[in-house]
Amino acid sequence: MDQMTKEPVSNKRRQLLKAGAAGGGSLLFGFSLFGCQKPRQGEAPSGDRKEPPSEKAVGQASTAMTNEAPGLAHDAFIRIDRDGIVTLIIHKVEMGQGTFTSLPMLLAEELGADLSKVKLEQAPANNSLYADALLGGQVTGGSTSIRATYKPLREAGAKVRTVLVQAAAKTWNVEPGDVKVVAGTIRHEASNRAVHFGEVVDAASQLKFPAEVKLKDPSQFALVGKAVKRLDSPAKVNGSAQFGIDARLPNMGIAAVAASPVLGGKVAAVDEQKAMAVKGVRQVLRIEGAVAVVAEHFWAAKQGLAAAAPRFDDGTNANVSLAGIVADMMKVSQNTGAVATDKGDALKALDAGPGRRIDVIYEVPFLAHATMEPMNCTVDLKPDGCDIWVGTQVPALAQGAAAKITGLPLEKVRVHNHYIGGGFGRRLEVDNVIQAVEFAKLAKGPIKIIWTREEDIQHDMYRPYYVDRMSARIDDKGMPVAWFHRVTGSSIMSRFAPPMVKNGVDPDAVEVAADLQYAIPAIRVEYMRHEPPGLPTAFWRGVGPTHNVFVVESFIDELAYASKTDPVAFRRSLLQKSPRTLAVLNLAAEKAGWGKPLKPIAGRKLGRGVSTQFAFGTYMAQVAEVSVGPDGDVRVHRVVCALDCGQNVNPDTIVAQMEGGIVFGASAALWDEVTVEKGRVQQTNFSDYRVMRMPEAPAVEVYIVNSHDDPGGIGEPGTAGIAPALANAVFAATGKRVRKLPIGEQLKKA
């Protein structure tokens, strides 16, 4: 499955399509990935929005950079050669989420192919040909890969199967209806004849593809819904898989980089003489805000960079501190924001009526992505073209950025995309590509830029800090009658895709919050934009919901406690119009043994917490079990996760995504935050920006609801749901309400 070392597929695939069919060497088939944008079946959130509103943002940014048509002609291609090998040119990148297995499964299911004979080629950068149907650009992100391709890939497989069957039937002079396809073999049982796909591609290439085909009833799936081993695992286990950082070119220089530690700072001085004295160092390069030392290998480059001892003018952000940022946000958050949801007269209902009003403030911190594969990019820039080797979630965006810097035509910039060693949204940004191309303009020959872990964490684009003002009134019966939520924080959309910001509301910043699942008579949600100085912000795994699910589910828990009602029972009473969310809540509660006592642990307080969500087209509930020690340390022992993601394609992948997402989210909730003093990010590495170690990881149980509804996303919901479940469990154990993440030292101070 290691196709990424091959040359990218030519943008002239359309011409190849015709040539291949005419030449008879293989069967080439083009199809559209567009057309999967119909409303989801089942319930809709109780708010005005029926779909997550922000999915097209990244795609729009990508198309804006390349000046290409915004994703209305999405083509991908299937090729079947004479050996019967089926090749799928894939527009998504594999970063651990399993699309390099699940997408071929969709194709093979309807095609009748042997999955082991379906190979992948990474599509070249091209927004017009390879845009995602949901995102509107050539993008991997937002838990969209399966959602966007579920029907188009199946249709493509069914159409190819149809012409292969027709070709074989014609050859045998039998009725196509009497011919079957199983595991890449076409059979006519009555005459005991059989051929594999490759033997009929010449004949099939002369036939017309059907405009419409009947797809399998999901109850007849032979492959989809079954646990299938990942096709990319062997190469990753034996080390042959090629990630961006593995790119090698003849005579390539490898560069260590130091960018200004303060955003906006400039290089003031560099000791080039000392750097060049280090054995193996070739060049010392300077751009406005960074220095690169190029050497024969990375160790020499790093030693050379240390010898160069670059100094910087800090600029206007030299005095930025987290305390100052938060103080400003608290002040700004008191102002009236742009209205995202206004149902009933929530403000009036908050101030009057029976019962009691509750007002609280939540905070979530800046977060880094801290991917296992640090940022890197290899560039070979020549007068007539630019080749870029990188692992990116947005190849067309990278292409467009490089074209702008070099002045080359778009088609002269070739992006060779690779496996990604951890995306989490970090590689939706192309700042590393921009920097690498700028250095490549000064370099003598091809150059690979590698950021150290420290450089990576201290020059990330961070999940925004948010301040959330929450208010509610519960009546005499303990039921909420009014809900108010004001989100204050950075607007990623305003930078990334300004058209997505309507009437001052950033849809990402209020996602989930604006579409509250719970049936409350009066709801008002506002958004107050506030950009922090000195720290760039960007999407992080779980995007908008990763912050809002925590706030909403924590506050619901507060209201349950205030009404003296069990948290699960309280949610049940408010989810009667959200049956799929209610169903996963009931399933999670049952499997977790909600209401039953936890097994005691000497010297530690125990608690369970629950959360629910509808995000990325998936309904989910999580129950976390924690213990808290006398010194305030929190251990997560068990997480029960129930989800309804519609038709599941590969349950093994779903379980893996839940496990990974929960550990990722729990690590952040327990320990992680990015702080800044004197304009400098203070965290540097996994020593002070923690990832949960294996002995600390909880047992994760995943229960998948059987469904044939359209698939929902699975890459991000697990991360979004764990923080509130965990915080609510801490409250159950200690009575201490966590309104600020990370939990960190808060319990120790209590």
mmCIF file with all atom_site columns, N, CA and C in Angstrom, residues 393-423:
data_model
loop_
_atom_site.group_PDB
_atom_site.id
_atom_site.type_symbol
_atom_site.label_atom_id
_atom_site.label_alt_id
_atom_site.label_comp_id
_atom_site.label_asym_id
_atom_site.label_entity_id
_atom_site.label_seq_id
_atom_site.pdbx_PDB_ins_code
_atom_site.Cartn_x
_atom_site.Cartn_y
_atom_site.Cartn_z
_atom_site.occupancy
_atom_site.B_iso_or_equiv
_atom_site.pdbx_formal_charge
_atom_site.auth_seq_id
_atom_site.auth_comp_id
_atom_site.auth_asym_id
_atom_site.auth_atom_id
_atom_site.pdbx_PDB_model_num
ATOM 1  N N  . GLN A 1 393 ? -2.606 17.838 4.965   1.00 0.00 ? 393 GLN A N  1
ATOM 2  C CA . GLN A 1 393 ? -4.051 17.630 4.853   1.00 0.00 ? 393 GLN A CA 1
ATOM 3  C C  . GLN A 1 393 ? -4.644 18.495 3.750   1.00 0.00 ? 393 GLN A C  1
ATOM 4  N N  . VAL A 1 394 ? -3.849 19.421 3.227   1.00 0.00 ? 394 VAL A N  1
ATOM 5  C CA . VAL A 1 394 ? -4.354 20.370 2.218   1.00 0.00 ? 394 VAL A CA 1
ATOM 6  C C  . VAL A 1 394 ? -3.334 20.534 1.088   1.00 0.00 ? 394 VAL A C  1
ATOM 7  N N  . PRO A 1 395 ? -3.165 19.526 0.247   1.00 0.00 ? 395 PRO A N  1
ATOM 8  C CA . PRO A 1 395 ? -2.126 19.615 -0.794  1.00 0.00 ? 395 PRO A CA 1
ATOM 9  C C  . PRO A 1 395 ? -2.326 20.788 -1.740  1.00 0.00 ? 395 PRO A C  1
ATOM 10 N N  . ALA A 1 396 ? -3.565 21.085 -2.091  1.00 0.00 ? 396 ALA A N  1
ATOM 11 C CA . ALA A 1 396 ? -3.787 22.200 -3.022  1.00 0.00 ? 396 ALA A CA 1
ATOM 12 C C  . ALA A 1 396 ? -3.482 23.540 -2.357  1.00 0.00 ? 396 ALA A C  1
ATOM 13 N N  . LEU A 1 397 ? -3.751 23.646 -1.077  1.00 0.00 ? 397 LEU A N  1
ATOM 14 C CA . LEU A 1 397 ? -3.417 24.868 -0.352  1.00 0.00 ? 397 LEU A CA 1
ATOM 15 C C  . LEU A 1 397 ? -1.906 25.060 -0.307  1.00 0.00 ? 397 LEU A C  1
ATOM 16 N N  . ALA A 1 398 ? -1.179 23.953 -0.081  1.00 0.00 ? 398 ALA A N  1
ATOM 17 C CA . ALA A 1 398 ? 0.288  24.017 -0.091  1.00 0.00 ? 398 ALA A CA 1
ATOM 18 C C  . ALA A 1 398 ? 0.793  24.405 -1.467  1.00 0.00 ? 398 ALA A C  1
ATOM 19 N N  . GLN A 1 399 ? 0.193  23.834 -2.483  1.00 0.00 ? 399 GLN A N  1
ATOM 20 C CA . GLN A 1 399 ? 0.581  24.161 -3.856  1.00 0.00 ? 399 GLN A CA 1
ATOM 21 C C  . GLN A 1 399 ? 0.363  25.645 -4.144  1.00 0.00 ? 399 GLN A C  1
ATOM 22 N N  . GLY A 1 400 ? -0.797 26.148 -3.744  1.00 0.00 ? 400 GLY A N  1
ATOM 23 C CA . GLY A 1 400 ? -1.107 27.542 -3.999  1.00 0.00 ? 400 GLY A CA 1
ATOM 24 C C  . GLY A 1 400 ? -0.161 28.484 -3.272  1.00 0.00 ? 400 GLY A C  1
ATOM 25 N N  . ALA A 1 401 ? 0.171  28.148 -2.034  1.00 0.00 ? 401 ALA A N  1
ATOM 26 C CA . ALA A 1 401 ? 1.079  28.996 -1.255  1.00 0.00 ? 401 ALA A CA 1
ATOM 27 C C  . ALA A 1 401 ? 2.458  29.032 -1.901  1.00 0.00 ? 401 ALA A C  1
ATOM 28 N N  . ALA A 1 402 ? 2.936  27.860 -2.323  1.00 0.00 ? 402 ALA A N  1
ATOM 29 C CA . ALA A 1 402 ? 4.262  27.799 -2.953  1.00 0.00 ? 402 ALA A CA 1
ATOM 30 C C  . ALA A 1 402 ? 4.278  28.555 -4.282  1.00 0.00 ? 402 ALA A C  1
ATOM 31 N N  . ALA A 1 403 ? 3.204  28.443 -5.040  1.00 0.00 ? 403 ALA A N  1
ATOM 32 C CA . ALA A 1 403 ? 3.132  29.164 -6.318  1.00 0.00 ? 403 ALA A CA 1
ATOM 33 C C  . ALA A 1 403 ? 3.187  30.670 -6.098  1.00 0.00 ? 403 ALA A C  1
ATOM 34 N N  . LYS A 1 404 ? 2.528  31.118 -5.050  1.00 0.00 ? 404 LYS A N  1
ATOM 35 C CA . LYS A 1 404 ? 2.511  32.552 -4.751  1.00 0.00 ? 404 LYS A CA 1
ATOM 36 C C  . LYS A 1 404 ? 3.910  33.048 -4.380  1.00 0.00 ? 404 LYS A C  1
ATOM 37 N N  . ILE A 1 405 ? 4.641  32.244 -3.611  1.00 0.00 ? 405 ILE A N  1
ATOM 38 C CA . ILE A 1 405 ? 5.971  32.665 -3.164  1.00 0.00 ? 405 ILE A CA 1
ATOM 39 C C  . ILE A 1 405 ? 6.969  32.644 -4.315  1.00 0.00 ? 405 ILE A C  1
ATOM 40 N N  . THR A 1 406 ? 6.887  31.608 -5.134  1.00 0.00 ? 406 THR A N  1
ATOM 41 C CA . THR A 1 406 ? 7.888  31.439 -6.195  1.00 0.00 ? 406 THR A CA 1
ATOM 42 C C  . THR A 1 406 ? 7.537  32.194 -7.467  1.00 0.00 ? 406 THR A C  1
ATOM 43 N N  . GLY A 1 407 ? 6.276  32.553 -7.642  1.00 0.00 ? 407 GLY A N  1
ATOM 44 C CA . GLY A 1 407 ? 5.854  33.191 -8.876  1.00 0.00 ? 407 GLY A CA 1
ATOM 45 C C  . GLY A 1 407 ? 5.655  32.206 -10.011 1.00 0.00 ? 407 GLY A C  1
ATOM 46 N N  . LEU A 1 408 ? 5.741  30.920 -9.697  1.00 0.00 ? 408 LEU A N  1
ATOM 47 C CA . LEU A 1 408 ? 5.545  29.894 -10.720 1.00 0.00 ? 408 LEU A CA 1
ATOM 48 C C  . LEU A 1 408 ? 4.059  29.682 -10.986 1.00 0.00 ? 408 LEU A C  1
ATOM 49 N N  . PRO A 1 409 ? 3.714  29.252 -12.193 1.00 0.00 ? 409 PRO A N  1
ATOM 50 C CA . PRO A 1 409 ? 2.324  28.856 -12.435 1.00 0.00 ? 409 PRO A CA 1
ATOM 51 C C  . PRO A 1 409 ? 1.949  27.669 -11.553 1.00 0.00 ? 409 PRO A C  1
ATOM 52 N N  . LEU A 1 410 ? 0.676  27.577 -11.241 1.00 0.00 ? 410 LEU A N  1
ATOM 53 C CA . LEU A 1 410 ? 0.220  26.525 -10.328 1.00 0.00 ? 410 LEU A CA 1
ATOM 54 C C  . LEU A 1 410 ? 0.652  25.132 -10.790 1.00 0.00 ? 410 LEU A C  1
ATOM 55 N N  . GLU A 1 411 ? 0.554  24.900 -12.075 1.00 0.00 ? 411 GLU A N  1
ATOM 56 C CA . GLU A 1 411 ? 0.850  23.562 -12.581 1.00 0.00 ? 411 GLU A CA 1
ATOM 57 C C  . GLU A 1 411 ? 2.337  23.224 -12.522 1.00 0.00 ? 411 GLU A C  1
ATOM 58 N N  . LYS A 1 412 ? 3.162  24.230 -12.269 1.00 0.00 ? 412 LYS A N  1
ATOM 59 C CA . LYS A 1 412 ? 4.596  23.971 -12.152 1.00 0.00 ? 412 LYS A CA 1
ATOM 60 C C  . LYS A 1 412 ? 5.011  23.643 -10.714 1.00 0.00 ? 412 LYS A C  1
ATOM 61 N N  . VAL A 1 413 ? 4.069  23.700 -9.806  1.00 0.00 ? 413 VAL A N  1
ATOM 62 C CA . VAL A 1 413 ? 4.334  23.334 -8.407  1.00 0.00 ? 413 VAL A CA 1
ATOM 63 C C  . VAL A 1 413 ? 3.707  21.971 -8.151  1.00 0.00 ? 413 VAL A C  1
ATOM 64 N N  . ARG A 1 414 ? 4.538  21.008 -7.855  1.00 0.00 ? 414 ARG A N  1
ATOM 65 C CA . ARG A 1 414 ? 4.067  19.627 -7.674  1.00 0.00 ? 414 ARG A CA 1
ATOM 66 C C  . ARG A 1 414 ? 4.223  19.230 -6.204  1.00 0.00 ? 414 ARG A C  1
ATOM 67 N N  . VAL A 1 415 ? 3.118  18.827 -5.612  1.00 0.00 ? 415 VAL A N  1
ATOM 68 C CA . VAL A 1 415 ? 3.126  18.422 -4.197  1.00 0.00 ? 415 VAL A CA 1
ATOM 69 C C  . VAL A 1 415 ? 3.081  16.893 -4.129  1.00 0.00 ? 415 VAL A C  1
ATOM 70 N N  . HIS A 1 416 ? 4.092  16.300 -3.551  1.00 0.00 ? 416 HIS A N  1
ATOM 71 C CA . HIS A 1 416 ? 4.168  14.851 -3.373  1.00 0.00 ? 416 HIS A CA 1
ATOM 72 C C  . HIS A 1 416 ? 3.711  14.557 -1.944  1.00 0.00 ? 416 HIS A C  1
ATOM 73 N N  . ASN A 1 417 ? 2.488  14.157 -1.817  1.00 0.00 ? 417 ASN A N  1
ATOM 74 C CA . ASN A 1 417 ? 1.935  13.988 -0.472  1.00 0.00 ? 417 ASN A CA 1
ATOM 75 C C  . ASN A 1 417 ? 2.316  12.632 0.108   1.00 0.00 ? 417 ASN A C  1
ATOM 76 N N  . HIS A 1 418 ? 2.439  12.567 1.406   1.00 0.00 ? 418 HIS A N  1
ATOM 77 C CA . HIS A 1 418 ? 2.913  11.365 2.095   1.00 0.00 ? 418 HIS A CA 1
ATOM 78 C C  . HIS A 1 418 ? 1.997  11.018 3.259   1.00 0.00 ? 418 HIS A C  1
ATOM 79 N N  . TYR A 1 419 ? 2.225  9.811  3.801   1.00 0.00 ? 419 TYR A N  1
ATOM 80 C CA . TYR A 1 419 ? 1.601  9.481  5.078   1.00 0.00 ? 419 TYR A CA 1
ATOM 81 C C  . TYR A 1 419 ? 1.913  10.595 6.088   1.00 0.00 ? 419 TYR A C  1
ATOM 82 N N  . ILE A 1 420 ? 0.973  10.829 6.981   1.00 0.00 ? 420 ILE A N  1
ATOM 83 C CA . ILE A 1 420 ? 1.156  11.850 8.011   1.00 0.00 ? 420 ILE A CA 1
ATOM 84 C C  . ILE A 1 420 ? 1.275  11.177 9.373   1.00 0.00 ? 420 ILE A C  1
ATOM 85 N N  . GLY A 1 421 ? 2.308  11.549 10.097  1.00 0.00 ? 421 GLY A N  1
ATOM 86 C CA . GLY A 1 421 ? 2.512  10.989 11.428  1.00 0.00 ? 421 GLY A CA 1
ATOM 87 C C  . GLY A 1 421 ? 1.813  11.804 12.496  1.00 0.00 ? 421 GLY A C  1
ATOM 88 N N  . GLY A 1 422 ? 0.524  11.951 12.357  1.00 0.00 ? 422 GLY A N  1
ATOM 89 C CA . GLY A 1 422 ? -0.279 12.724 13.305  1.00 0.00 ? 422 GLY A CA 1
ATOM 90 C C  . GLY A 1 422 ? -0.679 14.062 12.709  1.00 0.00 ? 422 GLY A C  1
ATOM 91 N N  . GLY A 1 423 ? -1.962 14.243 12.489  1.00 0.00 ? 423 GLY A N  1
ATOM 92 C CA . GLY A 1 423 ? -2.449 15.488 11.901  1.00 0.00 ? 423 GLY A CA 1
ATOM 93 C C  . GLY A 1 423 ? -3.108 16.367 12.945  1.00 0.00 ? 423 GLY A C  1
#
